[in-house]
mmCIF file of C-alpha atoms in Angstrom:
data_model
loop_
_atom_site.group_PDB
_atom_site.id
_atom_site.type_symbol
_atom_site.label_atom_id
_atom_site.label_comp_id
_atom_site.label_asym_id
_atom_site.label_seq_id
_atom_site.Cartn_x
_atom_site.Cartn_y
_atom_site.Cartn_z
ATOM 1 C CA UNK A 17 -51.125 51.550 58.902
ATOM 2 C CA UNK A 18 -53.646 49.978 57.124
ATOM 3 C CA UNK A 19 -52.342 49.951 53.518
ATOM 4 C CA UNK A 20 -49.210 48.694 55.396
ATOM 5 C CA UNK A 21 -51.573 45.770 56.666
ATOM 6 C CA UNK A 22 -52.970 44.914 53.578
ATOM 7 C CA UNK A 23 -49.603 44.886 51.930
ATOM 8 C CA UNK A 24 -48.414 42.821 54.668
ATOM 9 C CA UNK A 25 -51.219 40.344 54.662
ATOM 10 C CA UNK A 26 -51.018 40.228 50.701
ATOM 11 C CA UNK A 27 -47.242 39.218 51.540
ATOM 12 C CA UNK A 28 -48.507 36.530 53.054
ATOM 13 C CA UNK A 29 -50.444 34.925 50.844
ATOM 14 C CA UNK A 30 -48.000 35.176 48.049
ATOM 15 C CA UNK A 31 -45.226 33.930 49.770
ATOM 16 C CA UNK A 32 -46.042 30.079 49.433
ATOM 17 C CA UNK A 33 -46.450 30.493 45.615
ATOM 18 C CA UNK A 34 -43.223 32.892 45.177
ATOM 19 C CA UNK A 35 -41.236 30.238 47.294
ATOM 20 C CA UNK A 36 -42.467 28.003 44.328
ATOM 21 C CA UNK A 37 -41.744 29.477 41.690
ATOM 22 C CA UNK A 38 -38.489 30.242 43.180
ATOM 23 C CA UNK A 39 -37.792 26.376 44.144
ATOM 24 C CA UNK A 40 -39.211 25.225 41.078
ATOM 25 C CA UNK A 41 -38.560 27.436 37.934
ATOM 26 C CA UNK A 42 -36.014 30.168 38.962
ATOM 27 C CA UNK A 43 -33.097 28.357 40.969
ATOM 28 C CA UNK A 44 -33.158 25.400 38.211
ATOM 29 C CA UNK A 45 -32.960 27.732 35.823
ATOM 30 C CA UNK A 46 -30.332 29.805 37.167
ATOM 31 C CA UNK A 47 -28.371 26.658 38.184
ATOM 32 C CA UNK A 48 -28.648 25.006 34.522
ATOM 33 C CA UNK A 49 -27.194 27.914 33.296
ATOM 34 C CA UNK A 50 -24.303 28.174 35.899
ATOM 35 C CA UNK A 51 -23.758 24.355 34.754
ATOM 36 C CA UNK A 52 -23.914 25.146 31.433
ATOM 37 C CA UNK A 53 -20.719 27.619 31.681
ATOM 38 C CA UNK A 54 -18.829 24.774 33.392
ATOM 39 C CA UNK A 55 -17.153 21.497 32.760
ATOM 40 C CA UNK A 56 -19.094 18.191 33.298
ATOM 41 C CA UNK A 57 -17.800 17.587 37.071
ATOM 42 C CA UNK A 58 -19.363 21.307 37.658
ATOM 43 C CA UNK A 59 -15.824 22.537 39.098
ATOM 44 C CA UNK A 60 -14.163 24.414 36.467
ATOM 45 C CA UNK A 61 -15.328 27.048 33.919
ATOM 46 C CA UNK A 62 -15.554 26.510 29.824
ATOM 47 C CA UNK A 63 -17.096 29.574 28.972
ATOM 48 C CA UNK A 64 -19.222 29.098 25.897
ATOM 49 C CA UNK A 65 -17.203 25.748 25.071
ATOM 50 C CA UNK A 66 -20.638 23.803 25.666
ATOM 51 C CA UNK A 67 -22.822 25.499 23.889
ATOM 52 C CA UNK A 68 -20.281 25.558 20.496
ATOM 53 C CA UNK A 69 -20.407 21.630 21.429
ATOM 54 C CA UNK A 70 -24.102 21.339 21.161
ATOM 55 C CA UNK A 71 -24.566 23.539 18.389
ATOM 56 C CA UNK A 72 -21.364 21.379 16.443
ATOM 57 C CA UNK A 73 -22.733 17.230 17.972
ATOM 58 C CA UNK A 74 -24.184 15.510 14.827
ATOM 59 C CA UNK A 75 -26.617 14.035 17.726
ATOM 60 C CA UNK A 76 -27.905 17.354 18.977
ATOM 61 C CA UNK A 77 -28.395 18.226 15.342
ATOM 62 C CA UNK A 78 -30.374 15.773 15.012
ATOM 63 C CA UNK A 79 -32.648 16.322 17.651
ATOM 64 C CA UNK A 80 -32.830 19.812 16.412
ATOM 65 C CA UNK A 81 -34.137 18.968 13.252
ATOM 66 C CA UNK A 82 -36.824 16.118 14.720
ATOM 67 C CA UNK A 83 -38.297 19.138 17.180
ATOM 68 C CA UNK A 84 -38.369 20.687 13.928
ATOM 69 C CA UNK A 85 -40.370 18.542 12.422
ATOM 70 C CA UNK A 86 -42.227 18.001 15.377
ATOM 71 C CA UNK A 87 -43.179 21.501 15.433
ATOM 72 C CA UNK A 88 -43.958 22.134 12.154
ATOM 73 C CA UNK A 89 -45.440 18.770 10.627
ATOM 74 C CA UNK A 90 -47.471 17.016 13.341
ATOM 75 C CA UNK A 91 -49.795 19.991 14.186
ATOM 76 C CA UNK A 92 -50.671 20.347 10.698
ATOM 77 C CA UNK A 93 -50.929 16.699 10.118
ATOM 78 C CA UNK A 94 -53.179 16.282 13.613
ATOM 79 C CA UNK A 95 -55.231 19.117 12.473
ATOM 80 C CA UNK A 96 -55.840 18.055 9.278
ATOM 81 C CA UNK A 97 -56.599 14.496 10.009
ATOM 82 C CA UNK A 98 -58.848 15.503 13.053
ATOM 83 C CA UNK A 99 -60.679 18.030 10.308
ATOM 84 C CA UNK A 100 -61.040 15.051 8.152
ATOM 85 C CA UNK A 101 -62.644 12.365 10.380
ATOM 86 C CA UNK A 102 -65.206 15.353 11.941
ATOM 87 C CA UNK A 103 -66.061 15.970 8.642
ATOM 88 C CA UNK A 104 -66.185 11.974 8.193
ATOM 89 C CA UNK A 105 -67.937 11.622 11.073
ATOM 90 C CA UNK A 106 -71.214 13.603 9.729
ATOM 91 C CA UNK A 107 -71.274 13.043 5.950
ATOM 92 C CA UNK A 108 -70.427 9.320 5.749
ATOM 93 C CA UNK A 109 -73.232 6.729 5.636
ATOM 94 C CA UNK A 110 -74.060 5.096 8.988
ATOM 95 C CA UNK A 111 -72.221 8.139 11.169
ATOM 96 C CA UNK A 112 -72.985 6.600 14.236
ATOM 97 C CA UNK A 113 -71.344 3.463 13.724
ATOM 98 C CA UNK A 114 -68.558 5.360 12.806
ATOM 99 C CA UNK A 115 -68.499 7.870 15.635
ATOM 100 C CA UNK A 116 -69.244 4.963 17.973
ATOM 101 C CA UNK A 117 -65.454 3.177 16.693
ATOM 102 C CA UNK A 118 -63.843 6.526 16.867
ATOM 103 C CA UNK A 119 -64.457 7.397 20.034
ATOM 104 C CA UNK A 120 -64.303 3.975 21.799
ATOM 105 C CA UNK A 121 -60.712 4.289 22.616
ATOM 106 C CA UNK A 122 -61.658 7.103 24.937
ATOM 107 C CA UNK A 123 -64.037 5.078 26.523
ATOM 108 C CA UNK A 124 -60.691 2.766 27.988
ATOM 109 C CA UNK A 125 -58.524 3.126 30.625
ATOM 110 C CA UNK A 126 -54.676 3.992 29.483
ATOM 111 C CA UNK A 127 -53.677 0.961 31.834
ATOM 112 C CA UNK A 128 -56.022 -1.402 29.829
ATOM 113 C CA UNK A 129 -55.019 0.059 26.850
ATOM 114 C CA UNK A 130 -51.427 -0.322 27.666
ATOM 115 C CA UNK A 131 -51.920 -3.993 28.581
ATOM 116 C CA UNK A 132 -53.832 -3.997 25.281
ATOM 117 C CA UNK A 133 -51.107 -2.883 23.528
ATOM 118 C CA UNK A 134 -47.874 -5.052 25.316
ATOM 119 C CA UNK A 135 -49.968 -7.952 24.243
ATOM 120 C CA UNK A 136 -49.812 -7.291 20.515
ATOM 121 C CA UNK A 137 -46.816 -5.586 20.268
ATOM 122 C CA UNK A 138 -44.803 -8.208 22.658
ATOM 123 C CA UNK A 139 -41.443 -9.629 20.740
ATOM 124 C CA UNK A 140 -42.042 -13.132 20.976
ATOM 125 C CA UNK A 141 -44.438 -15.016 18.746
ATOM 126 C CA UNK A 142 -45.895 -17.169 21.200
ATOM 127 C CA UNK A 143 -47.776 -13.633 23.424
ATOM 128 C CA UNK A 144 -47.557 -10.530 21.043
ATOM 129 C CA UNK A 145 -50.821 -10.766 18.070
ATOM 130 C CA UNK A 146 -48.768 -8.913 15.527
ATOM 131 C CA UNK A 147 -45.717 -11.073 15.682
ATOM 132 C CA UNK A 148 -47.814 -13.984 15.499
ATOM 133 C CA UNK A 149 -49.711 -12.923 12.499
ATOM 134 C CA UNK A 150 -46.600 -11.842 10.941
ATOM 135 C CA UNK A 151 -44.750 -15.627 11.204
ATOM 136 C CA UNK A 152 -47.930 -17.434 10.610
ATOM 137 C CA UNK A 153 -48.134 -15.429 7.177
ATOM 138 C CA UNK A 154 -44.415 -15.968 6.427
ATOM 139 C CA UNK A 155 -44.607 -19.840 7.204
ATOM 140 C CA UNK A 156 -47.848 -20.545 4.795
ATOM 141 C CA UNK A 157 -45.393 -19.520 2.010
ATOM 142 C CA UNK A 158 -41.657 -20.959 3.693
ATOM 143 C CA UNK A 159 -42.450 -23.618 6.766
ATOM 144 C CA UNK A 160 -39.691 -23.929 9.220
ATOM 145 C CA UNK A 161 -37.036 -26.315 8.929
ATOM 146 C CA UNK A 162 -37.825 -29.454 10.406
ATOM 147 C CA UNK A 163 -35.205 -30.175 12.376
ATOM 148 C CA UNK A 164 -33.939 -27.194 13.665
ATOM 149 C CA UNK A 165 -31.762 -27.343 16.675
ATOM 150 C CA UNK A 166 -30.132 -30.955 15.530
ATOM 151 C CA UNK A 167 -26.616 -31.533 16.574
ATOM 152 C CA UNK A 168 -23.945 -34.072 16.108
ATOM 153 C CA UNK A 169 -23.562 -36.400 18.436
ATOM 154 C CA UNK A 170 -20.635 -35.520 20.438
ATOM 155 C CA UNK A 171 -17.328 -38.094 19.646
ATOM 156 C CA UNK A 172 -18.607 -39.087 16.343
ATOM 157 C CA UNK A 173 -17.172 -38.364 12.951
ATOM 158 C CA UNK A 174 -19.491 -35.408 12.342
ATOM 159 C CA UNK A 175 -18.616 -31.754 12.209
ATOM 160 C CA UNK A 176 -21.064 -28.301 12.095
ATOM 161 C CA UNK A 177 -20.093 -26.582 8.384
ATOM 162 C CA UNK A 178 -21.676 -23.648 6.833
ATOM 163 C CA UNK A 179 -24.689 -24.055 9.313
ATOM 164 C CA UNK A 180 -24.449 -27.480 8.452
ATOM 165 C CA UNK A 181 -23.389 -31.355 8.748
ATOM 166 C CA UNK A 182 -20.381 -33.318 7.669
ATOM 167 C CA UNK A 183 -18.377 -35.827 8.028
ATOM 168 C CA UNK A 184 -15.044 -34.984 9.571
ATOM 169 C CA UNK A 185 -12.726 -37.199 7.373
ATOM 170 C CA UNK A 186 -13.606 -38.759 3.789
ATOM 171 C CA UNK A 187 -14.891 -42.009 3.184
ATOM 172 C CA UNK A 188 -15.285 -44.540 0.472
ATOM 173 C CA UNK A 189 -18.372 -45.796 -1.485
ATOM 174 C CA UNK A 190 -18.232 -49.088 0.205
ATOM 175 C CA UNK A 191 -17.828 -47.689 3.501
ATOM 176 C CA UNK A 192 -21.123 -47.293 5.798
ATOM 177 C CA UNK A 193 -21.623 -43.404 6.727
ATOM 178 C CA UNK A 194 -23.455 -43.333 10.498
ATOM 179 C CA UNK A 195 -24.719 -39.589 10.901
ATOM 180 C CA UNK A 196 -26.006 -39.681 14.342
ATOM 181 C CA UNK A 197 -27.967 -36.539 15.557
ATOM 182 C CA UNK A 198 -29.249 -35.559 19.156
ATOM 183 C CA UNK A 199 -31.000 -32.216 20.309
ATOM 184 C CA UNK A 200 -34.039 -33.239 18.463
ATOM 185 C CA UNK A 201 -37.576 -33.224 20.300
ATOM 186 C CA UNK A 202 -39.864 -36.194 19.868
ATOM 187 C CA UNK A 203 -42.329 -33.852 18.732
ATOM 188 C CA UNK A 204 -39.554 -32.768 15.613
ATOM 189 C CA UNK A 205 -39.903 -36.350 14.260
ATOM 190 C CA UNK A 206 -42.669 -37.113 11.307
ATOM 191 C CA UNK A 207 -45.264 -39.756 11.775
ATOM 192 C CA UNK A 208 -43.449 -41.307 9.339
ATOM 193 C CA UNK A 209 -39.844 -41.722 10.650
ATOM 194 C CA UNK A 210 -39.749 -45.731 11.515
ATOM 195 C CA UNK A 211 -36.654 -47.599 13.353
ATOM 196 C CA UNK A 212 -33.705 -46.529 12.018
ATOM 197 C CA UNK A 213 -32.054 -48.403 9.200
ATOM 198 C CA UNK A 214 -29.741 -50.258 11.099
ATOM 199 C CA UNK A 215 -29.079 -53.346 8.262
ATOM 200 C CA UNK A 216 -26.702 -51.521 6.375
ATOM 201 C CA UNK A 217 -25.433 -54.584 4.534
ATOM 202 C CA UNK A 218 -27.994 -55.314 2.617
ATOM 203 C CA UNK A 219 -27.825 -51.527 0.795
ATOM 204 C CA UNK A 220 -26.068 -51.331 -2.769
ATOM 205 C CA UNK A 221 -23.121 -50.535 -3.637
ATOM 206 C CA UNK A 222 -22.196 -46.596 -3.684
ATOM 207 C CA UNK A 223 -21.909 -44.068 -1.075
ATOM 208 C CA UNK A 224 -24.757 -45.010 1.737
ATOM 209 C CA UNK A 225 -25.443 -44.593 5.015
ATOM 210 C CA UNK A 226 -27.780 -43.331 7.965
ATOM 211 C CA UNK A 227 -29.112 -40.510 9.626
ATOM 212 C CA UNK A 228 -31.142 -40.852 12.665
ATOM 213 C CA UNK A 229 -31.821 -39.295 15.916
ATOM 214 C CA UNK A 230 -29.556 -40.947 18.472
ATOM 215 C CA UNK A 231 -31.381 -40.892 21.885
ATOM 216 C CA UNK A 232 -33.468 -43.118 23.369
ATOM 217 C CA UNK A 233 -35.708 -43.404 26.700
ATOM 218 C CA UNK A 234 -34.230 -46.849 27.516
ATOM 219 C CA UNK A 235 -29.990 -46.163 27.034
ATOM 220 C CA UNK A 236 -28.438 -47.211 24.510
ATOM 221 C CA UNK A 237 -24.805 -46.460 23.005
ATOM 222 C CA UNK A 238 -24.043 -43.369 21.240
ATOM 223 C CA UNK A 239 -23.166 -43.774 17.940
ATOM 224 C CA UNK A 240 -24.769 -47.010 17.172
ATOM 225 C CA UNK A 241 -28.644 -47.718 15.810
ATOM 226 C CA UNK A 242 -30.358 -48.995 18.912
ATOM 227 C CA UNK A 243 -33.951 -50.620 19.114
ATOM 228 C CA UNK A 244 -36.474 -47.733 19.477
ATOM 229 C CA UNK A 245 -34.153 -44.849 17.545
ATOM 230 C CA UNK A 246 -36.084 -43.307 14.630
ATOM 231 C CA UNK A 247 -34.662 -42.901 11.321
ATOM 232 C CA UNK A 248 -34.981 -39.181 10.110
ATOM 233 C CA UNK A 249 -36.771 -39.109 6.631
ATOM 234 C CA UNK A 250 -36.456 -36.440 3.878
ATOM 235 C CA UNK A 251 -33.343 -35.016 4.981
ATOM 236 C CA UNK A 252 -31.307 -33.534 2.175
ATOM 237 C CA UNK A 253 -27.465 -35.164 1.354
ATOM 238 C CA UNK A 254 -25.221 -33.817 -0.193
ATOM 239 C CA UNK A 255 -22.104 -36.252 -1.204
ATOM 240 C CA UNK A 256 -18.741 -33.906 -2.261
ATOM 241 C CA UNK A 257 -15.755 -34.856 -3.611
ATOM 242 C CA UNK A 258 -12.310 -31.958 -4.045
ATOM 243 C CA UNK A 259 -15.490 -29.553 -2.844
ATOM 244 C CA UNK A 260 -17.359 -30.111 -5.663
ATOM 245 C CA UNK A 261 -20.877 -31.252 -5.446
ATOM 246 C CA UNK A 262 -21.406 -34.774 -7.092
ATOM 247 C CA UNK A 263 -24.426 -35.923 -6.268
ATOM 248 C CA UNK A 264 -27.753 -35.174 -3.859
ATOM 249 C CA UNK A 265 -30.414 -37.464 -2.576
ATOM 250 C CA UNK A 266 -33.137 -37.374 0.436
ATOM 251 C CA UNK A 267 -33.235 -39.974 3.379
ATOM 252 C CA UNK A 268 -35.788 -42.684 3.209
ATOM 253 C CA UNK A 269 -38.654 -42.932 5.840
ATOM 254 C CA UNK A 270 -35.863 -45.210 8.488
ATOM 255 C CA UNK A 271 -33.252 -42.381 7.115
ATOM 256 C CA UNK A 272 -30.906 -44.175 4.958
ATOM 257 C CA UNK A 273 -29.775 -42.948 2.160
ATOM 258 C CA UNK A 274 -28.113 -44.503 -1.121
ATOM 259 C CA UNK A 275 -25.787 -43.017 -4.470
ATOM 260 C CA UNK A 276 -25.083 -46.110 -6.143
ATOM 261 C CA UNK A 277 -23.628 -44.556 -9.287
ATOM 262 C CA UNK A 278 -20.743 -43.445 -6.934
ATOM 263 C CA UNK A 279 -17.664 -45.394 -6.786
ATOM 264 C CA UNK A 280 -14.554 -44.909 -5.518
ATOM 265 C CA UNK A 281 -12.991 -43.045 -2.532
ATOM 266 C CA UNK A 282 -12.347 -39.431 -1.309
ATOM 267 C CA UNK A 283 -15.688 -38.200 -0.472
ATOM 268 C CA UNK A 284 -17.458 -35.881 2.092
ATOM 269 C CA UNK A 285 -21.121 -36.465 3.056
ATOM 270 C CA UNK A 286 -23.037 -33.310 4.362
ATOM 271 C CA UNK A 287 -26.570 -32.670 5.756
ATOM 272 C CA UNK A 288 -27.209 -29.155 4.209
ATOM 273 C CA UNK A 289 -27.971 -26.042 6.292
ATOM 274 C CA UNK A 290 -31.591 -25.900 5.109
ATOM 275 C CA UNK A 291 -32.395 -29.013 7.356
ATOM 276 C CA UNK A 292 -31.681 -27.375 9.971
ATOM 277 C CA UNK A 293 -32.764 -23.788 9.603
ATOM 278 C CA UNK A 294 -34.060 -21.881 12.919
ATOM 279 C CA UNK A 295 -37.831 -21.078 12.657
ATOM 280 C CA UNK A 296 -38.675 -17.767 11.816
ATOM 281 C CA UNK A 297 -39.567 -15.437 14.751
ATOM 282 C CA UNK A 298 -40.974 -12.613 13.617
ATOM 283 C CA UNK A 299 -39.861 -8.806 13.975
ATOM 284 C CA UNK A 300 -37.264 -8.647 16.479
ATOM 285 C CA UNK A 301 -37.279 -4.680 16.917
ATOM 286 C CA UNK A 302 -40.368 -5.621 18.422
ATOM 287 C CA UNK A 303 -40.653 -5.648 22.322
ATOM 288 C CA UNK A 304 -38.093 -4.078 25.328
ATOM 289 C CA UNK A 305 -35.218 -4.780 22.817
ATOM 290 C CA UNK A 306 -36.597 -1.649 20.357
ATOM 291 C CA UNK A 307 -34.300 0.587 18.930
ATOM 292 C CA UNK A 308 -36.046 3.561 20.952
ATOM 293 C CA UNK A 309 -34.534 1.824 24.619
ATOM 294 C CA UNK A 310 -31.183 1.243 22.488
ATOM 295 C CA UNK A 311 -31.034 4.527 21.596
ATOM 296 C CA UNK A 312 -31.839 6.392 25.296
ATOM 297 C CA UNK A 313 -28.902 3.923 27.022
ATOM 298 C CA UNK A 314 -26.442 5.317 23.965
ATOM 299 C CA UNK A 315 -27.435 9.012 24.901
ATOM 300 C CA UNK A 316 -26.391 8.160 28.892
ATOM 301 C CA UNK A 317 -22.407 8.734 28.624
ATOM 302 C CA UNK A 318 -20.933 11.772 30.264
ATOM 303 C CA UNK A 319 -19.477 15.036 29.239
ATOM 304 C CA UNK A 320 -20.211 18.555 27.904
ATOM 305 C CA UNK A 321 -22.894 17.371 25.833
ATOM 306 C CA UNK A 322 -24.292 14.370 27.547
ATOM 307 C CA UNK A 323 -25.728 17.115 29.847
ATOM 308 C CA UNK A 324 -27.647 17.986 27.112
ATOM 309 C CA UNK A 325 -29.169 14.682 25.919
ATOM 310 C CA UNK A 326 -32.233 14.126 28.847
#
């Protein structure tokens, strides 16, 4: 009776963890494996049809080979790096420094670091450090377009080309051009745009005309150079004629511009693309659109071997 006690009591106790294991490792086992015999609704049987899928998916190939790698590279490569600072950490002059930025990290919460971490990592230029860096670098050697986001005024003789400005029909070289833009901030203009050339008489002969930004806090009509609308300096023109570039020149500081040599009829004036080139903004992969949240929606489908892909 009382080794049947003890055996009974000892029951007891191990019932709570068996009922565990059993909840928690045994039945999903035995149930992924039922599943794994069947189709995808988990109605019908395959037989072994699932596992010849996973072993045949380029995808679960794939992942094969990056456990693989996983396995064999990164705890050497740990190891040896860890082996290499310790050893760092006691031979190279002023250790304690050293050892003092090595272990800091562990001396921060994961939540700060993670906050730490969205803020340099974070897509857009304006909140994530690195992206920041990275555009301020690549605009000390190309600057931003000036007027990016410029559009033609809506009704007017001016159509989007090529990223691009022209004028919708061809004109002649005694004929004023009027290449009103909107979309522009105030802040987009130079200190040096001034009123608008609206004179155009008094210009020489050739192809001439002006580009300014059409908007103004007091009205005016659209289309036409009103009092208080800026000229738009240093804007590069191209004049065509049969699609053939004949001839480029810059807007002034009230945005006219002049060919005189030009004579004639049948040509196209266009505001080149590079006036109005968007900003650089940085890395893009950057941020919640990365290719790693990409790739776990594309893994999401259904089927034998969607099962597979957790």
């Amino acid at each position: 009776m009382a080794r049947s006690a003890r055996f009974s009591t000892a029951a007891w106790f191990l019932a709570p963890a068996v009922l565990l294991v059993v909840a928690l490792i045994a039945f999903p086992v035995g149930h992924t494996l039922w599943l794994s015999v069947h189709d995808a609704a988990g109605r019908d049987s395959v037989g072994l049809a699932n596992y010849v899928d996973v072993l045949t998916a380029a995808q679960i190939r794939r992942a094969l080979l990056n456990n693989a790698v996983w396995i064999v590279v990164a705890p050497n490569l740990v190891t040896a790096t860890g082996l290499l600072v310790a050893v760092l950490a006691q031979k190279v002059r002023r250790s304690t420094a050293f050892r003092v930025v090595l272990f800091m990290p562990m001396a921060i919460s994961l939540v700060s670091a993670g906050v730490t971490f969205r803020l340099v990592y974070d897509e857009s230029p304006d909140r994530g450090v690195l992206n920041a860096v990275v555009v301020g670098i690549h605009d000390t050697f190309k600057p931003p377009s000036r007027y990016h986001g410029a559009q033609a005024r809506d009704g007017q003789a001016v159509v989007s080309y090529n990223g691009g400005l022209q004028t919708s029909r061809t004109v002649a070289a005694d004929e004023t051009v009027l290449l009103p833009l909107v979309g522009l901030a105030p802040r987009q203009l130079p200190k040096s745009a001034t009123q608008a050339g609206s004179d155009t008489s008094i210009m020489e002969s050739g192809v001439h005309g002006v580009v300014w930004s059409d908007f103004t806090a007091t009205g005016g009509r659209p289309g036409t150079v009103d009092a208080g609308e800026r000229g738009l300096p240093d804007v590069a023109v191209e004049v065509l004629r049969d699609g053939t570039v004949v001839a480029r020149t810059r807007t002034a500081a009230d945005g006219t511009f002049v060919v005189p040599e030009l004579t004639g009829q049948g040509y196209v004036v266009r505001l080149a693309a590079d006036n109005f080139t968007e900003p650089f903004v940085g890395l893009t992969w950057l941020g919640p659109s990365s290719s790693l949240r990409r790739s776990s929606a594309r893994t999401s489908g259904s089927g034998p071997v969607s099962r597979w892909c957790w």
